[in-house]
């Protein structure tokens, strides 16, 4: 008798955001599937994928079969599980941003994960949000699993403050104006512009942003900016963990993060 598939379960922080307006549903779902495999880094079956990504199982099966047919997924018939193929690994190799040539940013994240045991996130600005585009899960016993693709309010989160801290106040005011315009529709919480500017002044003075229990009760983030890419895109690296633990380790984590970033991204 085939052993019943049991998916790994952890406490997940940050629900996957819905597909943005205007995104073709099937295309968005395919990318979500590939992102999920990158997040868990193991095989998974259709029941798990459909459940985690909140997709109809019939649609998930069809998409998975299509990816197998195109050579992007491998299907283990005995275990009834799927796993990305080498073809997926080749995608994006032509991108030559200095941050990613030789895997610099990713190796930096791996070293931070090894040194701290915390979750490490790479975030960019996505409209009025900070979005986690890459995540390395925590290895410590007391940990929270952070969701890749999760959105955080740009003007009310650790990674968001770190991103805004790289901008001039005039640009920040424009963003705050946009946030408050969208807040009238109920899509996002409004922001007090002067209070935000004061917070960002402190972030720039310290060189990092630290927030606890701001977005996720019980969760904290320490975030620092990376060098701006050739395209002008700002990125930040953040360490995520349990609030009480992060508060006690804050000074230690700041030193570790500064030393590690300086080693990988010398000025």
PDB file of N, CA, C and O in Angstrom, residues 94-128:
ATOM      1  N   UNK A  94      20.703  34.888 -17.793  1.00  0.00           N
ATOM      2  CA  UNK A  94      21.240  35.982 -18.601  1.00  0.00           C
ATOM      3  C   UNK A  94      21.199  37.322 -17.866  1.00  0.00           C
ATOM      4  O   UNK A  94      21.815  38.300 -18.291  1.00  0.00           O
ATOM      5  N   UNK A  95      20.470  37.380 -16.745  1.00  0.00           N
ATOM      6  CA  UNK A  95      20.362  38.633 -15.991  1.00  0.00           C
ATOM      7  C   UNK A  95      21.704  38.923 -15.327  1.00  0.00           C
ATOM      8  O   UNK A  95      22.204  38.112 -14.554  1.00  0.00           O
ATOM      9  N   UNK A  96      22.280  40.096 -15.608  1.00  0.00           N
ATOM     10  CA  UNK A  96      23.638  40.381 -15.148  1.00  0.00           C
ATOM     11  C   UNK A  96      23.717  41.507 -14.125  1.00  0.00           C
ATOM     12  O   UNK A  96      24.690  42.251 -14.097  1.00  0.00           O
ATOM     13  N   UNK A  97      22.708  41.641 -13.270  1.00  0.00           N
ATOM     14  CA  UNK A  97      22.803  42.655 -12.227  1.00  0.00           C
ATOM     15  C   UNK A  97      23.997  42.349 -11.338  1.00  0.00           C
ATOM     16  O   UNK A  97      24.212  41.203 -10.956  1.00  0.00           O
ATOM     17  N   UNK A  98      24.823  43.350 -10.999  1.00  0.00           N
ATOM     18  CA  UNK A  98      25.974  43.113 -10.127  1.00  0.00           C
ATOM     19  C   UNK A  98      25.592  42.459  -8.804  1.00  0.00           C
ATOM     20  O   UNK A  98      26.401  41.787  -8.186  1.00  0.00           O
ATOM     21  N   UNK A  99      24.360  42.668  -8.358  1.00  0.00           N
ATOM     22  CA  UNK A  99      23.927  42.069  -7.099  1.00  0.00           C
ATOM     23  C   UNK A  99      23.788  40.565  -7.204  1.00  0.00           C
ATOM     24  O   UNK A  99      23.837  39.854  -6.202  1.00  0.00           O
ATOM     25  N   UNK A 100      23.595  40.063  -8.420  1.00  0.00           N
ATOM     26  CA  UNK A 100      23.313  38.645  -8.565  1.00  0.00           C
ATOM     27  C   UNK A 100      24.378  37.886  -9.345  1.00  0.00           C
ATOM     28  O   UNK A 100      24.356  36.664  -9.377  1.00  0.00           O
ATOM     29  N   UNK A 101      25.301  38.589  -9.995  1.00  0.00           N
ATOM     30  CA  UNK A 101      26.377  37.909 -10.697  1.00  0.00           C
ATOM     31  C   UNK A 101      27.175  37.086  -9.683  1.00  0.00           C
ATOM     32  O   UNK A 101      27.624  37.598  -8.664  1.00  0.00           O
ATOM     33  N   UNK A 102      27.344  35.808  -9.955  1.00  0.00           N
ATOM     34  CA  UNK A 102      28.051  34.940  -9.018  1.00  0.00           C
ATOM     35  C   UNK A 102      27.237  34.626  -7.785  1.00  0.00           C
ATOM     36  O   UNK A 102      27.759  34.051  -6.828  1.00  0.00           O
ATOM     37  N   UNK A 103      25.964  35.020  -7.810  1.00  0.00           N
ATOM     38  CA  UNK A 103      25.112  34.708  -6.660  1.00  0.00           C
ATOM     39  C   UNK A 103      25.446  35.521  -5.431  1.00  0.00           C
ATOM     40  O   UNK A 103      25.215  35.071  -4.300  1.00  0.00           O
ATOM     41  N   UNK A 104      25.983  36.742  -5.607  1.00  0.00           N
ATOM     42  CA  UNK A 104      26.443  37.540  -4.465  1.00  0.00           C
ATOM     43  C   UNK A 104      25.353  37.759  -3.426  1.00  0.00           C
ATOM     44  O   UNK A 104      25.550  37.496  -2.238  1.00  0.00           O
ATOM     45  N   UNK A 105      24.204  38.258  -3.863  1.00  0.00           N
ATOM     46  CA  UNK A 105      23.132  38.548  -2.922  1.00  0.00           C
ATOM     47  C   UNK A 105      22.629  37.273  -2.243  1.00  0.00           C
ATOM     48  O   UNK A 105      22.364  37.258  -1.036  1.00  0.00           O
ATOM     49  N   UNK A 106      22.520  36.206  -3.025  1.00  0.00           N
ATOM     50  CA  UNK A 106      22.011  34.961  -2.456  1.00  0.00           C
ATOM     51  C   UNK A 106      23.005  34.341  -1.488  1.00  0.00           C
ATOM     52  O   UNK A 106      22.628  33.793  -0.448  1.00  0.00           O
ATOM     53  N   UNK A 107      24.309  34.437  -1.810  1.00  0.00           N
ATOM     54  CA  UNK A 107      25.322  33.917  -0.891  1.00  0.00           C
ATOM     55  C   UNK A 107      25.361  34.736   0.392  1.00  0.00           C
ATOM     56  O   UNK A 107      25.573  34.196   1.484  1.00  0.00           O
ATOM     57  N   UNK A 108      25.135  36.022   0.266  1.00  0.00           N
ATOM     58  CA  UNK A 108      25.059  36.886   1.447  1.00  0.00           C
ATOM     59  C   UNK A 108      23.895  36.462   2.339  1.00  0.00           C
ATOM     60  O   UNK A 108      24.030  36.372   3.567  1.00  0.00           O
ATOM     61  N   UNK A 109      22.756  36.187   1.719  1.00  0.00           N
ATOM     62  CA  UNK A 109      21.591  35.746   2.476  1.00  0.00           C
ATOM     63  C   UNK A 109      21.860  34.408   3.170  1.00  0.00           C
ATOM     64  O   UNK A 109      21.482  34.204   4.327  1.00  0.00           O
ATOM     65  N   UNK A 110      22.530  33.506   2.460  1.00  0.00           N
ATOM     66  CA  UNK A 110      22.830  32.194   3.045  1.00  0.00           C
ATOM     67  C   UNK A 110      23.758  32.327   4.248  1.00  0.00           C
ATOM     68  O   UNK A 110      23.589  31.632   5.260  1.00  0.00           O
ATOM     69  N   UNK A 111      24.729  33.232   4.151  1.00  0.00           N
ATOM     70  CA  UNK A 111      25.642  33.419   5.286  1.00  0.00           C
ATOM     71  C   UNK A 111      24.907  34.019   6.483  1.00  0.00           C
ATOM     72  O   UNK A 111      25.149  33.629   7.632  1.00  0.00           O
ATOM     73  N   UNK A 112      24.012  34.968   6.227  1.00  0.00           N
ATOM     74  CA  UNK A 112      23.229  35.551   7.318  1.00  0.00           C
ATOM     75  C   UNK A 112      22.337  34.493   7.974  1.00  0.00           C
ATOM     76  O   UNK A 112      22.192  34.462   9.195  1.00  0.00           O
ATOM     77  N   UNK A 113      21.758  33.630   7.158  1.00  0.00           N
ATOM     78  CA  UNK A 113      20.932  32.553   7.703  1.00  0.00           C
ATOM     79  C   UNK A 113      21.780  31.635   8.585  1.00  0.00           C
ATOM     80  O   UNK A 113      21.361  31.242   9.691  1.00  0.00           O
ATOM     81  N   UNK A 114      22.978  31.304   8.117  1.00  0.00           N
ATOM     82  CA  UNK A 114      23.876  30.416   8.864  1.00  0.00           C
ATOM     83  C   UNK A 114      24.330  31.064  10.175  1.00  0.00           C
ATOM     84  O   UNK A 114      24.367  30.403  11.221  1.00  0.00           O
ATOM     85  N   UNK A 115      24.655  32.351  10.128  1.00  0.00           N
ATOM     86  CA  UNK A 115      25.174  33.038  11.317  1.00  0.00           C
ATOM     87  C   UNK A 115      24.090  33.305  12.356  1.00  0.00           C
ATOM     88  O   UNK A 115      24.365  33.282  13.566  1.00  0.00           O
ATOM     89  N   UNK A 116      22.880  33.609  11.919  1.00  0.00           N
ATOM     90  CA  UNK A 116      21.833  34.042  12.848  1.00  0.00           C
ATOM     91  C   UNK A 116      20.777  32.985  13.145  1.00  0.00           C
ATOM     92  O   UNK A 116      20.141  33.032  14.197  1.00  0.00           O
ATOM     93  N   UNK A 117      20.558  32.071  12.205  1.00  0.00           N
ATOM     94  CA  UNK A 117      19.477  31.096  12.375  1.00  0.00           C
ATOM     95  C   UNK A 117      18.113  31.675  12.076  1.00  0.00           C
ATOM     96  O   UNK A 117      17.096  30.983  12.181  1.00  0.00           O
ATOM     97  N   UNK A 118      18.071  32.956  11.679  1.00  0.00           N
ATOM     98  CA  UNK A 118      16.800  33.625  11.402  1.00  0.00           C
ATOM     99  C   UNK A 118      16.391  33.472   9.942  1.00  0.00           C
ATOM    100  O   UNK A 118      17.205  33.113   9.088  1.00  0.00           O
ATOM    101  N   UNK A 119      15.122  33.787   9.668  1.00  0.00           N
ATOM    102  CA  UNK A 119      14.674  33.866   8.285  1.00  0.00           C
ATOM    103  C   UNK A 119      15.317  35.084   7.643  1.00  0.00           C
ATOM    104  O   UNK A 119      15.484  36.128   8.281  1.00  0.00           O
ATOM    105  N   UNK A 120      15.713  34.949   6.378  1.00  0.00           N
ATOM    106  CA  UNK A 120      16.335  36.061   5.655  1.00  0.00           C
ATOM    107  C   UNK A 120      15.489  36.347   4.422  1.00  0.00           C
ATOM    108  O   UNK A 120      15.172  35.439   3.655  1.00  0.00           O
ATOM    109  N   UNK A 121      15.109  37.612   4.245  1.00  0.00           N
ATOM    110  CA  UNK A 121      14.253  37.980   3.122  1.00  0.00           C
ATOM    111  C   UNK A 121      14.934  39.029   2.255  1.00  0.00           C
ATOM    112  O   UNK A 121      15.714  39.846   2.744  1.00  0.00           O
ATOM    113  N   UNK A 122      14.661  38.975   0.964  1.00  0.00           N
ATOM    114  CA  UNK A 122      15.095  39.995   0.017  1.00  0.00           C
ATOM    115  C   UNK A 122      13.827  40.684  -0.471  1.00  0.00           C
ATOM    116  O   UNK A 122      12.907  40.021  -0.963  1.00  0.00           O
ATOM    117  N   UNK A 123      13.757  41.997  -0.304  1.00  0.00           N
ATOM    118  CA  UNK A 123      12.520  42.720  -0.616  1.00  0.00           C
ATOM    119  C   UNK A 123      12.763  43.861  -1.592  1.00  0.00           C
ATOM    120  O   UNK A 123      13.832  44.477  -1.603  1.00  0.00           O
ATOM    121  N   UNK A 124      11.736  44.135  -2.409  1.00  0.00           N
ATOM    122  CA  UNK A 124      11.747  45.269  -3.319  1.00  0.00           C
ATOM    123  C   UNK A 124      10.436  46.031  -3.158  1.00  0.00           C
ATOM    124  O   UNK A 124       9.482  45.534  -2.563  1.00  0.00           O
ATOM    125  N   UNK A 125      10.401  47.208  -3.731  1.00  0.00           N
ATOM    126  CA  UNK A 125       9.154  47.977  -3.730  1.00  0.00           C
ATOM    127  C   UNK A 125       8.254  47.482  -4.851  1.00  0.00           C
ATOM    128  O   UNK A 125       8.701  47.290  -5.984  1.00  0.00           O
ATOM    129  N   UNK A 126       6.993  47.281  -4.528  1.00  0.00           N
ATOM    130  CA  UNK A 126       5.974  46.918  -5.520  1.00  0.00           C
ATOM    131  C   UNK A 126       4.795  47.855  -5.287  1.00  0.00           C
ATOM    132  O   UNK A 126       3.919  47.569  -4.472  1.00  0.00           O
ATOM    133  N   UNK A 127       4.809  49.009  -5.963  1.00  0.00           N
ATOM    134  CA  UNK A 127       3.751  50.004  -5.756  1.00  0.00           C
ATOM    135  C   UNK A 127       3.825  50.579  -4.352  1.00  0.00           C
ATOM    136  O   UNK A 127       4.840  51.149  -3.955  1.00  0.00           O
ATOM    137  N   UNK A 128       2.748  50.428  -3.574  1.00  0.00           N
ATOM    138  CA  UNK A 128       2.727  50.938  -2.198  1.00  0.00           C
ATOM    139  C   UNK A 128       3.036  49.824  -1.203  1.00  0.00           C
ATOM    140  O   UNK A 128       2.718  49.929  -0.025  1.00  0.00           O
TER     141      UNK A 128
END
